[in-house]
Short mmCIF file of C-alpha atoms and ligand atoms in Angstrom, two decimals:
data_model
loop_
_atom_site.label_atom_id
_atom_site.label_comp_id
_atom_site.label_asym_id
_atom_site.label_seq_id
_atom_site.Cartn_x
_atom_site.Cartn_y
_atom_site.Cartn_z
CA MET A 114 106.44 92.61 94.09
CA LYS A 115 110.08 92.69 93.10
CA ASN A 116 112.95 90.46 94.11
CA ILE A 117 114.69 91.90 97.16
CA VAL A 118 118.25 93.03 96.48
CA PHE A 119 120.50 93.78 99.43
CA THR A 120 122.72 96.81 99.22
CA THR A 121 126.25 96.20 100.42
CA VAL A 122 127.21 97.90 103.66
CA VAL A 123 130.70 98.73 104.89
CA CYS A 124 132.26 96.68 107.69
CA LEU A 125 134.93 98.37 109.70
CA THR A 126 136.91 95.27 110.60
CA LEU A 127 137.07 91.60 109.73
CA PHE A 128 135.27 89.43 112.25
CA PRO A 129 134.06 85.88 112.66
CA ASN A 130 130.34 85.30 112.21
CA ALA A 131 128.15 83.14 114.43
CA ASN A 132 129.36 79.99 112.67
CA GLY A 133 133.02 80.93 113.02
CA PHE A 134 133.40 82.01 109.39
CA VAL A 135 135.64 84.98 108.80
CA TYR A 136 134.27 87.41 106.27
CA PRO A 137 137.07 88.61 104.04
CA ASN A 138 135.17 91.65 102.84
CA ASP A 139 132.41 93.95 103.88
CA GLY A 140 128.89 93.35 102.74
CA VAL A 141 126.33 90.61 102.37
CA PHE A 142 127.39 86.97 102.63
CA ALA A 143 125.73 83.64 102.14
CA ASN A 144 124.80 81.69 105.25
CA PRO A 145 126.31 78.26 104.55
CA SER A 146 123.79 76.44 106.72
CA ASP A 147 120.59 77.92 105.30
CA VAL A 148 119.69 78.48 101.68
CA HIS A 149 117.05 81.01 102.73
CA SER A 150 119.27 83.46 104.56
CA PHE A 151 122.26 85.79 104.39
CA TYR A 152 124.56 87.40 106.88
CA GLN A 153 125.08 91.09 106.53
CA CYS A 154 127.96 92.83 108.26
CA SER A 155 128.01 96.40 109.34
CA SER A 156 130.11 98.18 111.96
CA SER A 157 131.65 94.91 113.21
CA THR A 158 128.25 93.39 113.76
CA SER A 159 126.70 90.56 111.77
CA TYR A 160 122.98 90.38 111.12
CA LEU A 161 121.16 87.32 109.98
CA ILE A 162 118.72 88.18 107.20
CA HIS A 163 115.99 85.78 106.16
CA CYS A 164 114.56 85.90 102.71
CA PRO A 165 110.77 86.30 102.88
CA ALA A 166 108.64 83.16 102.58
CA GLY A 167 108.68 81.74 99.10
CA LEU A 168 111.96 83.38 98.14
CA VAL A 169 115.36 81.74 98.27
CA ARG A 170 118.88 83.03 98.43
CA ASN A 171 120.63 83.74 95.15
CA ASP A 172 124.32 83.52 96.10
CA ALA A 173 125.72 84.79 92.84
CA GLN A 174 123.68 87.96 92.82
CA LYS A 175 123.43 88.35 96.61
CA LYS A 176 119.69 88.73 96.67
CA CYS A 177 116.52 86.87 97.53
CA ASP A 178 115.08 85.33 94.42
CA TRP A 179 111.76 83.85 93.43
CA LYS A 180 113.07 80.33 93.15
CA VAL A 181 116.07 78.35 92.15
CA VAL A 182 116.01 78.04 88.38
CA ASP A 183 115.96 74.40 87.30
CA PRO A 184 119.24 73.54 85.67
CA ILE A 185 118.98 72.95 81.94
CA ILE A 186 120.10 69.40 81.45
CA HIS A 187 122.34 68.90 78.47
CA CYS A 188 121.72 65.79 76.43
CA ALA A 189 125.27 64.51 76.95
CA ALA A 190 124.69 64.46 80.73
CA SER A 191 121.09 63.38 80.65
CA ASN A 192 121.48 60.19 82.68
CA GLN A 193 121.42 62.23 85.88
CA PRO A 194 119.02 60.93 88.50
CA ASN A 195 117.50 64.37 89.09
CA CYS A 196 115.92 64.57 85.67
CA ARG A 197 112.41 65.92 86.07
CA GLU A 198 111.06 63.57 83.49
CA LYS A 199 107.41 62.94 82.73
CA THR A 200 106.39 59.56 84.04
CA ARG A 201 102.63 59.14 83.95
CA TRP A 202 100.00 59.80 81.34
CA ALA A 203 96.22 59.54 81.29
CA THR A 204 95.14 56.05 80.29
CA ASP A 205 92.29 57.45 78.19
CA GLY A 206 93.11 59.56 75.17
CA ILE A 207 91.25 62.67 74.10
CA VAL A 208 90.23 62.52 70.46
CA ILE A 209 91.58 65.53 68.58
CA VAL A 210 90.10 64.52 65.23
CA GLY A 211 88.08 61.50 64.09
CA VAL A 212 85.62 61.28 67.00
CA ASP A 213 83.46 58.68 65.23
CA SER A 214 86.47 56.52 64.22
CA LYS A 215 85.42 56.89 60.57
CA SER A 216 87.50 58.04 57.65
CA GLY A 217 86.58 61.19 55.75
CA SER A 218 88.03 64.19 54.02
CA ASP A 219 86.47 67.14 55.83
CA SER A 220 88.23 69.14 58.56
CA GLN A 221 87.05 66.78 61.34
CA HIS A 222 88.21 63.61 59.61
CA LEU A 223 91.29 61.93 58.25
CA ASN A 224 91.85 58.91 56.05
CA SER A 225 94.73 56.59 56.99
CA LEU A 226 96.86 59.03 58.94
CA LEU A 227 100.56 58.25 59.34
CA GLY A 228 103.33 60.52 60.60
CA ILE A 229 102.52 63.05 63.30
CA PHE A 230 104.58 66.07 64.37
CA VAL A 231 104.14 68.70 67.08
CA ASP A 232 105.74 72.10 66.43
CA THR A 233 106.86 72.90 69.97
CA LEU A 234 108.41 76.18 68.78
CA HIS A 235 105.09 77.50 67.50
CA GLY A 236 102.27 76.95 69.98
CA ASN A 237 102.35 73.13 69.85
CA ASN A 238 100.60 73.09 66.49
CA VAL A 239 99.99 69.49 65.42
CA TYR A 240 100.71 68.29 61.86
CA VAL A 241 99.70 64.95 60.42
CA ALA A 242 100.31 63.16 57.12
CA ASP A 243 96.74 62.38 55.99
CA ARG A 244 97.89 59.70 53.62
CA SER A 245 94.81 58.62 51.68
CA ASN A 246 93.56 62.21 51.40
CA ASN A 247 96.95 63.21 49.92
CA ARG A 248 97.24 66.18 52.23
CA ILE A 249 98.96 67.52 55.34
CA GLN A 250 96.54 68.71 58.02
CA MET A 251 97.48 71.17 60.76
CA PHE A 252 95.64 71.60 64.08
CA LEU A 253 96.22 74.79 66.01
CA GLY A 254 97.73 73.99 69.41
CA ASN A 255 95.47 76.48 71.18
CA SER A 256 92.33 75.19 69.45
CA LEU A 257 92.91 71.50 68.79
CA SER A 258 89.28 70.47 68.46
CA SER A 259 88.37 73.17 65.95
CA GLY A 260 89.42 70.94 63.06
CA GLY A 261 92.22 70.53 60.56
CA ILE A 262 93.58 73.19 58.24
CA THR A 263 95.08 71.87 55.02
CA VAL A 264 98.63 73.21 54.73
CA ALA A 265 99.68 71.05 51.76
CA ARG A 266 97.49 69.15 49.33
CA GLY A 267 97.86 66.58 46.58
CA ASN A 268 96.64 67.91 43.21
CA GLY A 269 97.10 64.51 41.60
CA THR A 270 99.96 62.03 41.53
CA GLY A 271 103.04 63.12 39.71
CA SER A 272 106.36 64.79 40.01
CA ASN A 273 105.29 68.42 39.67
CA PRO A 274 106.17 70.78 42.53
CA ASN A 275 102.49 71.25 43.43
CA GLN A 276 101.77 67.53 43.71
CA LEU A 277 101.78 65.20 46.67
CA SER A 278 101.09 61.49 46.70
CA SER A 279 100.41 59.30 49.75
CA PRO A 280 102.42 61.35 52.27
CA LEU A 281 104.02 59.20 54.98
CA ASP A 282 105.53 61.64 57.41
CA VAL A 283 105.89 65.34 58.16
CA TYR A 284 108.43 67.57 59.90
CA VAL A 285 108.31 71.33 60.48
CA ASP A 286 111.44 73.44 60.91
CA LYS A 287 111.99 76.56 62.99
CA ASN A 288 110.76 78.77 60.14
CA GLU A 289 107.54 76.72 59.82
CA ASN A 290 108.66 75.27 56.50
CA ILE A 291 107.06 71.86 56.08
CA TYR A 292 109.06 68.81 55.01
CA ILE A 293 106.97 65.96 53.65
CA ALA A 294 107.94 62.36 53.00
CA ASP A 295 106.10 62.25 49.65
CA ASP A 296 106.03 58.47 49.46
CA GLY A 297 104.20 58.09 46.16
CA ASN A 298 106.74 60.33 44.46
CA GLN A 299 109.74 58.94 46.42
CA ARG A 300 110.98 62.33 47.45
CA ILE A 301 111.17 64.74 50.36
CA GLN A 302 109.24 67.87 49.49
CA MET A 303 109.75 71.15 51.29
CA ARG A 304 106.85 73.57 51.32
CA GLN A 305 107.78 76.99 52.50
CA LYS A 306 105.25 78.36 54.97
CA GLY A 307 102.08 79.22 53.06
CA ALA A 308 103.36 77.97 49.68
CA THR A 309 101.05 75.93 47.45
CA SER A 310 103.90 74.15 45.73
CA GLY A 311 107.13 72.68 47.01
CA ILE A 312 110.80 72.15 46.35
CA THR A 313 112.26 68.63 46.18
CA VAL A 314 115.05 68.61 48.77
CA ALA A 315 115.92 64.91 48.58
CA GLY A 316 115.11 61.95 46.34
CA GLY A 317 112.70 62.26 43.45
CA ASN A 318 114.82 59.94 41.32
CA GLY A 319 112.99 56.66 41.87
CA GLY A 320 113.99 54.16 44.54
CA ASP A 321 117.24 52.19 44.69
CA GLU A 322 120.76 52.17 46.03
CA GLU A 323 122.24 55.30 44.56
CA LEU A 324 122.86 58.06 47.04
CA ASN A 325 120.32 60.48 45.63
CA LYS A 326 117.58 57.90 46.19
CA LEU A 327 116.08 57.35 49.64
CA ASN A 328 117.16 54.79 52.20
CA ILE A 329 118.44 56.04 55.59
CA LEU A 330 120.47 58.94 54.46
CA LYS A 331 121.45 62.20 56.01
CA PHE A 332 120.93 65.23 53.81
CA THR A 333 122.57 68.42 54.88
CA ASN A 334 120.41 71.43 54.20
CA GLY A 335 120.85 72.43 50.56
CA SER A 336 122.60 69.27 49.35
CA SER A 337 120.87 66.86 46.98
CA ASP A 338 123.13 63.87 47.75
CA GLY A 339 122.82 62.05 51.04
CA ILE A 340 125.42 60.41 53.24
CA ILE A 341 124.59 56.83 54.28
CA VAL A 342 124.43 56.94 58.07
CA ALA A 343 122.80 53.60 58.72
CA GLY A 344 122.38 50.39 56.77
CA GLN A 345 125.06 48.43 54.90
CA GLN A 346 125.13 45.27 52.84
CA GLU A 347 126.62 42.85 55.37
CA ASP A 348 125.23 39.94 57.34
CA GLU A 349 121.60 40.19 58.47
CA SER A 350 122.12 40.10 62.25
CA SER A 351 124.83 42.76 62.31
CA ALA A 352 123.93 46.04 63.91
CA LYS A 353 124.84 47.73 60.65
CA ILE A 354 122.10 45.94 58.77
CA LEU A 355 118.69 47.50 59.08
CA SER A 356 115.82 45.27 58.18
CA ARG A 357 112.96 47.63 57.32
CA PRO A 358 114.06 50.80 59.09
CA THR A 359 110.84 52.77 59.38
CA ASN A 360 111.59 55.87 61.35
CA VAL A 361 114.61 57.87 62.32
CA PHE A 362 115.08 60.41 65.07
CA VAL A 363 118.09 62.64 65.54
CA ASP A 364 118.67 64.09 69.01
CA ASP A 365 120.31 67.40 69.84
CA CYS A 366 123.72 65.68 69.94
CA GLU A 367 123.16 64.43 66.37
CA THR A 368 122.88 60.86 67.56
CA LEU A 369 120.79 58.82 65.19
CA TYR A 370 118.08 56.47 66.46
CA VAL A 371 116.41 54.05 64.09
CA ALA A 372 113.30 51.94 64.60
CA VAL A 373 114.19 48.65 62.93
CA THR A 374 110.69 47.30 62.58
CA ALA A 375 111.42 43.88 61.15
CA ASN A 376 114.10 43.13 63.75
CA ASP A 377 111.97 44.26 66.72
CA ARG A 378 114.63 46.55 68.13
CA ILE A 379 115.71 50.19 68.39
CA GLN A 380 119.20 51.05 67.20
CA LYS A 381 121.25 53.97 68.44
CA ALA A 382 124.07 54.47 65.98
CA CYS A 383 125.39 50.87 65.79
CA ASN A 384 124.09 49.65 69.17
CA THR A 385 120.77 48.07 70.02
CA VAL A 386 119.40 50.19 72.87
CA ALA A 387 115.95 48.66 73.22
CA GLY A 388 114.56 45.24 72.34
CA GLY A 389 116.65 42.63 70.58
CA TYR A 390 115.01 39.81 72.59
CA GLY A 391 112.99 38.57 69.66
CA GLU A 392 109.42 39.35 68.77
CA GLY A 393 106.97 39.33 71.68
CA SER A 394 105.06 41.33 74.21
CA ASN A 395 107.06 41.20 77.44
CA ALA A 396 108.67 44.34 78.86
CA SER A 397 111.93 43.77 76.97
CA GLN A 398 110.32 42.94 73.65
CA PHE A 399 108.56 44.58 70.75
CA ASN A 400 106.32 43.44 67.95
CA GLN A 401 107.16 45.69 65.02
CA PRO A 402 108.21 48.96 66.62
CA TRP A 403 107.62 51.66 63.98
CA THR A 404 108.69 54.88 65.58
CA VAL A 405 111.07 56.10 68.28
CA LYS A 406 111.08 59.65 69.66
CA LEU A 407 113.20 61.01 72.49
CA ASP A 408 112.57 63.64 75.11
CA GLN A 409 115.22 66.05 76.35
CA TYR A 410 116.44 63.47 78.91
CA ASN A 411 117.03 60.84 76.21
CA ASN A 412 114.11 58.72 77.38
CA MET A 413 112.81 56.80 74.38
CA TYR A 414 109.12 56.66 73.48
CA ILE A 415 108.49 53.76 71.15
CA VAL A 416 105.38 52.98 69.17
CA ASP A 417 105.15 49.20 69.57
CA THR A 418 102.71 48.87 66.71
CA PHE A 419 101.63 45.23 66.77
CA ASN A 420 101.37 45.21 70.57
CA GLY A 421 99.07 48.25 70.39
CA ARG A 422 101.08 50.12 73.01
CA ILE A 423 103.56 52.93 73.64
CA GLN A 424 106.66 51.87 75.56
CA LYS A 425 108.97 54.18 77.47
CA TRP A 426 112.61 53.16 77.94
CA ARG A 427 114.93 55.29 80.04
CA PRO A 428 118.60 55.46 79.03
CA ASN A 429 120.34 52.10 79.69
CA ASP A 430 117.11 50.34 80.68
CA SER A 431 116.89 46.65 79.83
CA ALA A 432 113.09 46.73 79.86
CA GLY A 433 110.45 49.28 79.02
CA VAL A 434 107.24 50.38 80.69
CA THR A 435 103.87 50.57 78.93
CA ILE A 436 102.66 54.14 79.33
CA ILE A 437 99.78 54.08 76.83
CA GLY A 438 97.61 51.30 75.40
CA GLY A 439 98.36 47.61 75.65
CA ASN A 440 94.61 47.02 75.90
CA GLY A 441 93.90 45.28 72.61
CA PHE A 442 92.79 46.60 69.26
CA ASP A 443 89.53 48.53 69.11
CA ASP A 444 88.13 52.06 69.42
CA LYS A 445 87.99 52.58 73.19
CA PRO A 446 89.76 55.65 74.61
CA ASN A 447 92.53 53.45 76.08
CA GLN A 448 93.14 51.48 72.89
CA LEU A 449 95.36 51.97 69.86
CA TRP A 450 94.25 50.18 66.72
CA PHE A 451 97.52 50.12 64.81
CA SER A 452 99.55 53.20 65.62
CA TYR A 453 102.73 54.04 63.78
CA SER A 454 103.76 57.48 64.94
CA LEU A 455 103.82 59.69 68.02
CA ALA A 456 104.93 63.17 69.00
CA LEU A 457 105.42 64.97 72.31
CA ASP A 458 104.41 68.57 72.83
CA SER A 459 106.35 70.99 75.02
CA GLU A 460 104.37 69.93 78.13
CA GLY A 461 105.10 66.24 77.57
CA ASN A 462 101.58 65.41 76.36
CA ILE A 463 101.71 62.62 73.80
CA PHE A 464 99.89 62.64 70.45
CA VAL A 465 99.45 59.27 68.77
CA ASN A 466 98.22 58.42 65.30
CA ASP A 467 95.54 55.74 65.69
CA LEU A 468 95.36 54.62 62.09
CA GLY A 469 92.70 51.92 62.44
CA ASN A 470 90.35 54.45 64.03
CA HIS A 471 91.32 57.32 61.68
CA ARG A 472 91.86 59.45 64.75
CA ILE A 473 94.53 61.38 66.63
CA GLN A 474 94.59 60.64 70.35
CA LYS A 475 96.11 63.01 72.89
CA PHE A 476 97.28 61.51 76.18
CA ASN A 477 97.76 64.19 78.81
CA VAL A 478 100.76 64.04 81.11
CA LEU A 479 99.73 63.53 84.74
CA SER A 480 102.90 63.89 86.76
CA GLU A 481 106.53 64.84 86.71
CA THR A 482 107.74 62.70 89.56
CA ASN A 483 110.98 60.89 89.34
CA SER A 484 109.82 57.29 89.42
CA TYR A 485 107.60 55.16 87.25
C1 NAG B 128 124.65 54.19 80.80
O1 NAG B 128 125.64 53.46 80.09
C2 NAG B 128 126.76 54.23 79.76
C3 NAG B 128 127.68 53.39 78.89
O2 NAG B 128 127.85 52.10 79.46
C4 NAG B 128 127.44 54.75 81.03
O3 NAG B 128 128.53 55.57 80.70
C5 NAG B 128 126.43 55.55 81.84
O4 NAG B 128 127.00 55.94 83.07
C6 NAG B 128 125.18 54.73 82.11
N1 NAG B 128 124.18 55.54 82.78
C7 NAG B 128 123.46 55.12 83.82
C8 NAG B 128 122.46 56.08 84.38
O5 NAG B 128 123.59 54.01 84.29
C1 NAG B 129 96.87 71.87 40.30
O1 NAG B 129 97.76 71.74 39.22
C2 NAG B 129 97.36 72.47 38.06
C3 NAG B 129 98.35 72.13 36.93
O2 NAG B 129 99.68 72.23 37.37
C4 NAG B 129 97.34 73.96 38.39
O3 NAG B 129 96.87 74.71 37.27
C5 NAG B 129 96.42 74.20 39.58
O4 NAG B 129 96.49 75.55 39.99
C6 NAG B 129 96.82 73.32 40.75
N1 NAG B 129 95.86 73.45 41.84
C7 NAG B 129 96.27 73.61 43.12
C8 NAG B 129 95.17 73.70 44.13
O5 NAG B 129 97.45 73.68 43.44
C1 NAG B 130 117.26 75.12 55.26
O1 NAG B 130 117.67 76.37 54.72
C2 NAG B 130 116.58 77.24 54.37
C3 NAG B 130 117.15 78.45 53.65
O2 NAG B 130 118.25 78.97 54.37
C4 NAG B 130 115.79 77.61 55.64
O3 NAG B 130 114.68 78.41 55.33
C5 NAG B 130 115.31 76.33 56.29
O4 NAG B 130 114.66 76.65 57.52
C6 NAG B 130 116.47 75.36 56.56
N1 NAG B 130 115.95 74.09 57.05
C7 NAG B 130 116.35 73.55 58.20
C8 NAG B 130 115.74 72.23 58.52
O5 NAG B 130 117.17 74.07 58.95
C1 NAG B 131 111.41 38.61 77.65
O1 NAG B 131 111.54 37.62 76.68
C2 NAG B 131 112.89 37.33 76.33
C3 NAG B 131 112.88 36.37 75.15
O2 NAG B 131 112.01 35.29 75.40
C4 NAG B 131 113.61 36.78 77.54
O3 NAG B 131 114.97 36.52 77.22
C5 NAG B 131 113.55 37.81 78.63
O4 NAG B 131 114.14 37.30 79.81
C6 NAG B 131 112.13 38.23 78.92
N1 NAG B 131 112.18 39.36 79.83
C7 NAG B 131 111.27 39.58 80.76
C8 NAG B 131 111.49 40.80 81.61
O5 NAG B 131 110.31 38.84 80.92
#
């Protein structure tokens, strides 16, 4: 079945339609009182035409269309109330890897997993920094339970291009190149897709204050020196001072968000946008938030590590909502035993690293309604 396109017909004269509107030209015209119908004029007569059930009027193209296309909401205008944001998730996670909550080094186990990333451009493949196994594991999005595939491995501690030591975090670009926070070697390694050795794209010069060492720096692609974008030596409480910044997220508008773990707050550029009410477990507080990720509507998803929960804060909220966890520290499906990282797939499902249980939990999205 195709969309129905009306052919334009010739009207002999101008005439008012049933609603008193004067058609300036011959042809098919929108009915201002009904999104499902048109008027068509022909030989001084107007006909009301209804689009068939399930189809709606497309004014611009003068045809009945399948449905109104949802507007793409730009990040700069994302505070609109009509955002079709995800608001509810399953309380029980599905274990992707680590069913028995034990560490191991085969394809069904991990050992002290940290950063997690979902490649939404390539089938929602899931990547995780498998820290104590010195490897990056990848789980195919269409076959999550079939086990991990090693896409980068250690080969001993050291500074050679084929080595990897205690990886902390992982990011995958649009060409499926893998960027690894190679913690033990204090560098960011880039492994081109399929490569068994990498290129150091940042750091690799030991740790300290110089710009080619790693703090929170922005590295443009291809440059070995970073620009300091957050963190200065001023007084401790200032928004410019970051006490243990653990995770950064850059949105599509190039706004930088930083999880400032030791200060129990989330910073957006120089403003605190979540927390800042001291350490605690009420809806406005955090206890060591390690990671912040944003969705396309600028809602923040925060791993509130020492509260064992994932908090969601909408833009401008003064309190968050617990969407996952908050049920103590153990190995039940609704518990997170020290989580540090999360990632959202293209459907809004949330993957969480559950370090204490050596497992990845997937929490399926349940609804897209507009309220909590
Ligand atoms: C959020 O705060 C900003 C800055 O104060 C303001 O411009 C914006 O309209 C607010 N959005 C909502 C949804 O309240
Ligand atoms: C490990 O490193 C050694 C020495 O550089 C090299 O000969 C070997 O091929 C590497 N193995 C892997 C799996 O990369
Ligand atoms: C950086 O540039 C290289 C080479 O042009 C490209 O393959 C890679 O995808 C780029 N990385 C990012 C994050 O854009
Ligand atoms: C949370 O705790 C802070 C600090 O004690 C307090 O200022 C704030 O009012 C509390 N908020 C809620 C929603 O309980």
